[in-house]
XYZ file of C-alpha atoms in Angstrom:
534
model
C 122.644 130.628 103.907
C 121.375 130.444 100.343
C 124.164 130.711 97.785
C 123.854 133.345 95.021
C 125.839 133.397 91.768
C 125.898 136.438 89.453
C 126.390 136.392 85.663
C 126.677 139.848 84.063
C 128.856 140.972 81.142
C 128.877 144.694 82.096
C 131.623 145.039 84.703
C 130.212 148.208 86.341
C 126.758 146.668 86.807
C 128.255 143.401 88.103
C 130.436 145.237 90.623
C 127.492 147.391 91.690
C 125.260 144.389 92.419
C 128.066 142.521 94.166
C 129.300 145.382 96.364
C 126.146 147.388 97.120
C 124.386 144.586 98.957
C 125.462 143.280 102.370
C 124.821 139.682 101.383
C 125.772 138.045 104.669
C 123.689 140.432 106.747
C 120.615 139.512 104.704
C 121.217 135.771 104.967
C 122.924 135.093 101.619
C 126.332 133.872 100.515
C 127.661 135.534 97.346
C 129.504 132.460 96.057
C 130.752 133.534 92.617
C 130.526 135.665 89.472
C 131.260 135.505 85.760
C 131.132 137.810 82.736
C 129.250 135.454 80.388
C 127.366 132.175 80.349
C 130.210 130.129 78.900
C 132.527 131.034 81.781
C 129.727 130.780 84.324
C 128.378 127.315 83.542
C 131.353 125.148 84.767
C 131.593 127.346 87.870
C 127.869 126.903 88.546
C 128.198 123.135 88.111
C 130.910 123.083 90.738
C 129.463 125.599 93.243
C 125.810 124.480 92.860
C 124.250 127.793 93.930
C 120.657 128.050 95.120
C 119.994 131.170 93.023
C 121.569 132.345 89.762
C 121.116 135.974 88.714
C 121.949 136.383 85.039
C 121.772 139.031 82.350
C 119.829 137.923 79.287
C 122.073 139.438 76.598
C 125.754 138.421 76.869
C 128.523 137.425 74.437
C 129.521 133.758 73.858
C 126.480 132.337 75.713
C 123.407 134.382 76.609
C 121.227 134.076 79.715
C 118.520 131.961 78.059
C 120.980 129.320 76.847
C 122.649 129.291 80.266
C 119.222 128.887 81.891
C 118.484 125.872 79.674
C 121.712 124.182 80.788
C 121.087 124.983 84.463
C 117.516 123.668 84.270
C 118.786 120.384 82.839
C 121.752 119.875 85.180
C 120.540 121.590 88.393
C 116.737 121.599 88.359
C 116.514 122.833 91.961
C 118.529 125.984 91.253
C 116.278 129.044 90.862
C 117.048 131.621 88.152
C 116.490 135.396 88.064
C 116.931 136.997 84.651
C 117.891 140.663 84.354
C 117.161 142.413 81.076
C 117.321 145.881 79.686
C 115.157 144.709 76.813
C 111.385 144.629 76.995
C 110.742 142.301 74.066
C 107.887 139.939 74.828
C 109.649 136.979 73.167
C 112.426 137.000 75.777
C 109.946 136.939 78.646
C 107.905 134.219 76.960
C 111.000 132.016 76.485
C 112.079 132.634 80.100
C 108.636 131.517 81.341
C 108.924 128.339 79.252
C 112.259 127.574 80.926
C 110.741 127.964 84.374
C 112.748 131.075 85.297
C 111.652 132.277 88.733
C 111.855 136.053 88.075
C 112.209 138.242 84.971
C 113.371 141.710 86.050
C 114.054 144.871 84.064
C 117.301 146.781 84.364
C 118.306 149.041 85.917
C 117.438 147.615 89.326
C 118.679 148.873 92.698
C 119.888 146.842 95.628
C 116.689 147.173 97.666
C 114.491 146.023 94.783
C 116.768 143.048 94.054
C 116.826 142.095 97.755
C 113.033 142.194 97.901
C 112.882 139.817 94.926
C 115.547 137.588 96.459
C 113.692 137.430 99.784
C 110.459 136.482 98.048
C 112.260 133.788 96.083
C 114.127 132.649 99.215
C 110.810 132.062 100.991
C 109.638 129.894 98.068
C 112.888 127.901 98.129
C 112.595 127.286 101.862
C 108.955 126.235 101.458
C 109.915 123.835 98.677
C 112.780 122.414 100.739
C 110.532 121.919 103.727
C 107.999 120.074 101.562
C 110.786 117.813 100.250
C 112.128 117.194 103.767
C 108.647 116.390 105.038
C 108.030 113.918 102.226
C 111.454 112.303 102.720
C 110.794 111.938 106.440
C 107.379 110.413 105.736
C 108.871 107.908 103.291
C 111.620 107.078 105.787
C 109.126 106.497 108.595
C 106.907 104.414 106.345
C 109.859 102.325 105.164
C 108.666 99.406 107.301
C 105.464 99.265 105.236
C 107.545 99.418 102.075
C 109.709 96.523 103.298
C 106.582 94.428 103.829
C 105.450 95.075 100.259
C 108.923 94.250 98.978
C 108.864 90.955 100.913
C 105.537 90.170 99.289
C 106.970 90.962 95.830
C 109.977 88.710 96.445
C 107.687 85.837 97.386
C 105.775 86.373 94.166
C 109.036 86.400 92.212
C 110.297 83.094 93.583
C 107.063 81.108 93.763
C 106.093 81.554 90.126
C 102.444 82.139 91.095
C 102.188 85.542 89.364
C 102.413 86.405 85.677
C 105.311 88.487 84.375
C 102.913 91.403 83.759
C 101.682 91.224 87.365
C 105.262 91.129 88.703
C 106.291 94.144 86.632
C 103.223 96.090 87.754
C 103.805 95.291 91.453
C 107.463 96.268 91.111
C 106.632 99.548 89.376
C 104.364 100.573 92.267
C 107.368 100.112 94.592
C 109.674 102.033 92.248
C 111.605 98.887 91.295
C 112.744 98.204 87.741
C 112.764 94.443 87.163
C 113.486 94.500 83.453
C 116.772 92.828 82.441
C 118.018 90.061 80.132
C 119.754 88.101 82.948
C 119.094 87.536 86.657
C 120.484 85.703 89.678
C 119.629 85.478 93.368
C 121.953 85.501 96.370
C 120.533 84.596 99.790
C 122.513 86.041 102.690
C 122.383 85.917 106.468
C 124.447 87.237 109.363
C 124.538 85.972 112.935
C 126.236 87.561 115.921
C 128.248 85.026 117.896
C 127.546 87.126 120.995
C 123.761 87.036 120.710
C 120.940 84.579 120.103
C 119.414 84.700 116.637
C 116.453 86.906 117.570
C 118.283 89.177 120.004
C 119.083 92.840 119.433
C 122.572 93.449 118.048
C 123.978 96.867 117.192
C 126.591 95.245 114.948
C 123.946 93.536 112.803
C 122.076 96.836 112.416
C 125.275 98.561 111.236
C 125.993 95.691 108.813
C 122.471 96.000 107.428
C 122.997 99.719 106.830
C 126.309 99.065 105.074
C 124.784 96.345 102.901
C 121.939 98.658 101.987
C 124.528 101.159 100.816
C 125.668 98.664 98.176
C 122.234 98.595 96.537
C 121.976 100.829 93.501
C 118.422 99.853 92.502
C 119.626 99.248 88.961
C 121.886 96.176 89.057
C 121.312 95.077 92.670
C 117.959 95.032 94.468
C 117.712 94.027 98.135
C 114.770 92.199 99.726
C 114.386 91.607 103.453
C 113.459 88.056 104.561
C 113.094 88.533 108.339
C 114.933 85.778 110.241
C 116.073 84.182 107.001
C 118.229 87.230 106.292
C 118.270 89.012 102.963
C 117.958 88.265 99.289
C 119.887 90.158 96.629
C 118.490 90.163 93.105
C 121.262 90.801 90.572
C 120.513 92.034 87.035
C 122.739 92.410 83.985
C 122.651 92.619 80.168
C 124.517 89.332 79.623
C 125.502 86.228 81.539
C 129.152 87.323 81.440
C 128.267 90.706 82.934
C 126.096 89.024 85.545
C 128.883 86.716 86.688
C 131.313 89.641 86.866
C 128.792 91.736 88.826
C 128.162 88.773 91.124
C 131.887 88.369 91.841
C 132.376 92.096 92.505
C 129.330 92.265 94.755
C 130.380 89.255 96.823
C 133.834 90.815 97.302
C 132.183 94.001 98.569
C 130.088 91.972 101.021
C 133.196 90.171 102.269
C 135.010 93.498 102.689
C 132.168 94.723 104.913
C 132.150 91.503 106.949
C 135.902 91.658 107.592
C 135.205 94.479 110.027
C 133.037 92.248 112.218
C 135.044 89.288 113.512
C 132.315 88.275 115.984
C 129.688 87.966 113.230
C 129.265 84.771 111.201
C 127.826 85.133 107.715
C 126.624 82.731 105.091
C 125.394 83.123 101.531
C 123.916 80.903 98.848
C 124.264 81.811 95.172
C 121.599 80.672 92.726
C 121.728 79.777 89.058
C 121.806 82.570 86.415
C 118.558 82.681 84.408
C 117.542 84.824 81.449
C 113.800 85.084 82.080
C 111.930 86.679 84.962
C 109.617 83.682 85.236
C 112.682 81.424 85.716
C 113.652 83.135 88.971
C 112.072 80.283 91.012
C 114.806 78.030 89.560
C 117.507 80.470 90.640
C 115.909 80.729 94.092
C 115.706 76.963 94.518
C 119.385 76.574 93.679
C 120.318 79.408 96.047
C 118.186 77.815 98.792
C 120.057 74.513 98.464
C 123.368 76.317 98.885
C 121.931 78.491 101.679
C 120.768 75.404 103.635
C 124.420 74.451 104.099
C 124.736 77.086 106.815
C 123.442 74.444 109.247
C 126.052 71.940 108.069
C 129.213 74.032 108.418
C 130.630 76.297 111.106
C 132.680 78.821 109.158
C 131.564 81.885 107.196
C 131.277 81.465 103.471
C 129.251 82.275 100.365
C 128.494 79.064 98.512
C 127.807 78.805 94.777
C 125.119 76.232 93.927
C 126.751 75.677 90.527
C 129.959 74.436 92.148
C 127.962 72.199 94.492
C 126.222 70.534 91.538
C 129.589 69.876 89.867
C 130.913 68.239 93.050
C 127.801 66.091 93.431
C 128.198 64.753 89.893
C 131.715 63.491 90.720
C 130.591 61.185 93.559
C 131.241 57.434 93.307
C 129.240 54.602 94.817
C 128.644 54.884 98.540
C 130.965 53.107 100.957
C 129.973 53.438 104.634
C 133.676 53.420 105.583
C 134.026 56.757 103.824
C 131.493 58.476 106.090
C 133.092 60.923 108.478
C 131.292 60.640 111.862
C 131.382 64.440 112.150
C 129.183 64.665 109.070
C 126.342 62.910 110.887
C 126.709 64.920 114.081
C 123.182 65.414 115.418
C 124.043 68.978 116.487
C 123.398 69.931 112.867
C 119.817 68.705 113.200
C 119.485 70.408 116.584
C 120.744 73.703 115.157
C 118.211 73.537 112.363
C 115.389 72.751 114.784
C 116.269 75.870 116.759
C 116.802 78.296 113.917
C 115.398 76.813 110.712
C 112.288 77.861 108.839
C 109.559 75.447 107.687
C 110.043 76.560 104.096
C 113.683 75.459 104.329
C 113.079 71.882 105.521
C 113.159 70.298 102.056
C 116.391 72.078 101.128
C 118.019 71.253 104.467
C 117.198 67.522 104.274
C 118.437 67.241 100.693
C 121.674 69.067 101.488
C 122.171 67.118 104.716
C 122.292 63.845 102.804
C 124.108 65.305 99.818
C 126.811 66.430 102.239
C 127.202 62.783 103.265
C 126.889 61.254 99.814
C 124.172 60.944 97.190
C 124.422 57.157 97.683
C 124.195 57.206 101.508
C 120.535 56.245 101.851
C 120.919 53.277 99.492
C 122.525 51.388 102.384
C 119.724 49.777 104.453
C 121.756 49.831 107.654
C 122.811 53.446 107.245
C 119.264 54.496 106.227
C 117.780 52.890 109.353
C 120.456 54.387 111.584
C 120.161 57.940 110.325
C 116.342 57.874 110.256
C 116.123 56.645 113.832
C 118.716 59.160 114.943
C 116.716 62.032 113.432
C 113.570 60.695 115.120
C 115.228 60.677 118.573
C 116.716 64.122 117.920
C 113.269 65.540 117.102
C 111.721 63.772 120.094
C 114.350 65.298 122.418
C 113.699 68.734 120.941
C 109.923 68.453 121.444
C 110.431 67.330 125.040
C 112.609 70.410 125.626
C 109.573 72.457 124.551
C 107.495 70.512 127.114
C 105.426 69.072 124.284
C 103.843 65.616 124.235
C 105.764 63.384 121.805
C 103.033 60.746 121.601
C 101.707 62.225 118.362
C 105.137 62.179 116.710
C 105.172 59.672 113.870
C 107.712 56.894 114.501
C 109.743 55.312 111.658
C 108.004 51.942 112.056
C 104.454 53.287 111.933
C 104.587 52.925 108.172
C 106.458 49.817 107.040
C 107.456 51.584 103.802
C 109.368 54.338 105.669
C 112.660 52.465 105.800
C 112.303 50.518 102.557
C 113.846 53.059 100.176
C 115.695 56.359 100.231
C 112.791 58.506 98.954
C 110.459 57.225 101.677
C 113.083 57.869 104.345
C 113.655 61.434 103.103
C 109.922 62.127 103.038
C 109.561 60.790 106.583
C 112.439 62.920 107.919
C 111.022 65.966 106.132
C 107.586 65.370 107.697
C 108.807 65.079 111.297
C 111.075 68.118 110.969
C 108.169 70.207 109.640
C 106.022 68.926 112.509
C 108.689 69.920 115.048
C 109.073 73.424 113.601
C 105.294 73.914 113.590
C 105.186 73.000 117.301
C 108.159 75.272 118.000
C 106.523 78.240 116.252
C 103.246 77.682 118.087
C 105.064 77.605 121.426
C 106.904 80.800 120.509
C 103.620 82.551 119.688
C 102.623 82.823 123.376
C 106.016 84.352 124.147
C 105.468 86.818 121.303
C 102.151 87.865 122.865
C 104.061 89.013 125.936
C 106.628 90.887 123.817
C 103.949 92.693 121.790
C 102.170 93.593 125.028
C 105.434 95.128 126.299
C 105.810 97.077 123.054
C 102.251 98.430 123.252
C 102.754 99.424 126.877
C 105.996 101.214 125.999
C 104.247 103.099 123.180
C 101.441 104.100 125.547
C 103.959 105.540 128.005
C 106.371 107.105 125.489
C 104.405 108.077 122.350
C 105.265 111.751 122.959
C 108.979 110.989 122.490
C 109.919 111.915 118.920
C 112.882 109.510 119.074
C 110.571 106.518 119.519
C 111.383 104.036 116.745
C 111.424 100.355 115.839
C 115.156 100.152 116.632
C 114.657 101.782 120.042
C 111.842 99.412 120.940
C 113.788 96.417 119.615
C 116.623 97.340 121.973
C 114.120 97.729 124.835
C 112.680 94.197 124.428
C 116.047 92.722 123.306
C 114.785 91.598 119.903
C 116.350 92.197 116.525
C 114.431 94.956 114.648
C 113.553 92.595 111.791
C 112.249 89.939 114.160
C 110.245 92.460 116.188
C 108.745 93.896 112.992
C 107.766 90.399 111.888
C 106.117 89.277 115.119
C 104.401 92.641 115.675
C 102.804 92.358 112.228
C 101.858 88.720 112.844
C 100.298 89.397 116.227
C 98.519 92.686 115.452
C 97.866 92.524 111.718
C 99.648 95.843 111.079
C 103.162 97.185 110.964
C 104.786 98.831 113.967
C 104.982 102.257 112.290
C 101.287 102.153 111.308
C 100.318 101.239 114.849
C 102.452 104.067 116.302
C 101.173 106.623 113.751
C 97.537 105.650 114.316
C 98.072 105.815 118.099
C 99.553 109.318 117.857
C 96.857 110.522 115.446
C 94.076 109.279 117.757
C 95.698 111.123 120.672
C 95.937 114.247 118.485
C 92.248 114.016 117.491
C 91.297 113.709 121.150
C 93.277 116.856 122.015
C 91.900 118.763 119.003
C 88.305 118.033 119.974
C 88.566 118.219 123.760
C 91.016 121.117 124.337
C 91.691 124.570 122.971
C 95.423 123.947 122.608
C 97.140 125.213 119.474
C 97.910 122.648 116.798
C 101.656 123.301 117.178
C 101.482 122.428 120.905
C 99.410 119.303 120.226
C 102.015 118.314 117.645
C 104.721 118.257 120.343
C 102.518 116.423 122.833
C 101.977 113.507 120.427
C 105.614 113.144 119.393
C 106.167 115.545 116.480
C 108.426 118.527 117.180
C 107.914 119.839 113.658
C 104.313 121.152 113.412
C 104.573 121.265 109.613
C 105.311 117.556 109.508
C 102.495 116.872 111.958
C 100.024 118.761 109.743
C 101.283 116.903 106.655
C 100.971 113.508 108.370
C 97.565 114.335 109.845
C 96.147 115.250 106.451
C 97.857 112.231 104.861
C 96.270 109.800 107.335
C 92.982 111.511 108.207
C 92.105 113.138 104.873
C 91.851 116.647 106.354
C 93.975 119.226 108.172
C 93.986 119.510 111.986
C 92.060 122.802 111.677
C 89.389 121.184 109.512
C 89.080 118.288 111.945
C 88.690 120.624 114.912
C 86.017 122.570 113.044
C 84.223 119.401 111.999
C 84.629 120.100 108.265
C 86.235 118.043 105.496
């Protein structure tokens, strides 16, 4: 029911309007009344009525002043002004304020109801339009996430100018302007599922994390299998560090509810220019790469890591803990790492041992050969020929100094991940084929969604979205929408079925939303398409 609030200083008229109309029977809730605008305004703020009926001339605060306040605070509330005065200036001012109706007193119940019903229809139409647009934006969120990923890449690579970054962000409704910035990279992993498998817990965590984003001080970017990136903004470095601490505590509070989920975060370096974000990202990436080197959940600050590294003394091989050179760390990275992370992982792997570790010839040879055999084993597990894998002794300089050894290890890890991704591509073809077949058989189901399909093929939604886009060149939601629209066009041209029935047959129970989406994607209404006009 639409809520109606009445403001009238004449008691008899107010009682007459209130009592002579059966509000509930006509679909309205009479939610409150007041004798003047000053008394009415705080009540209206609290009750948030859909329609306010107010006299124009009242003591303390008149109807026009009240209307100004309502327009500012509650722009969706419609206003009907009642007036016993016919002065043109009042009507002109009411029109300026966007008052829905300007009615002359006296007015009987039937006349007022007729005006209310007309206004009610307009409110419902406006609400439906808002709901349709919100649903469209929600369904197209996958496309928006892709554009946000692209923006994040531009932010952290430094390949775009500040003006270009601000323009791209504005298109997405993101305000990037701030004196100080920092980046936090974050990832969750269910201990009950493989990295790319569907997990209801991870979906709930993602929803809770999204609830922390306010769009003003914290902006979230999706990074597919690499998790998420949080861009923090503040007016000063002190405020930024405080915001960072508070935000991390909120993340930890969320994660406490999921004992079977491991999480890891890497905090970057605060910077005070947008074009310096690549520096913050690089520092965060170094900290983030430590998730392959430790088993527990934590959020690591790159600033603290740098301080620890500066305290190291000369390397002594006796100080090396054998667990630190456990090849399972390399194996874990080969299974789950990303090619863009190789440099950070290698640097952090050796930093975790000691900055001086590779200065020992014996240790350098040992660790380099061990990585080689680890990569060779991994490639054999993929049933890949290891003959092309570069061996440490192919280049006599490989083992001569630490930089050469690091470059060699980086190269063979990147080679292994490239082979792994290529091998996975054929598997992804099968998954995408399953998805397309499922859409073909179930496109009429309005509940069909990325999450539902992810559950069907046992993939995480983010991973499925990524591989679907890679394999088809378009997002899942665009593919589904285009598929449904093509089916709708076929039915419009080849049958005499009503548009509302066709809407249901292609997966849209709401015919209004179907018409909106059809015009949005095809540039014309279903009726125009059927008639062959544009």
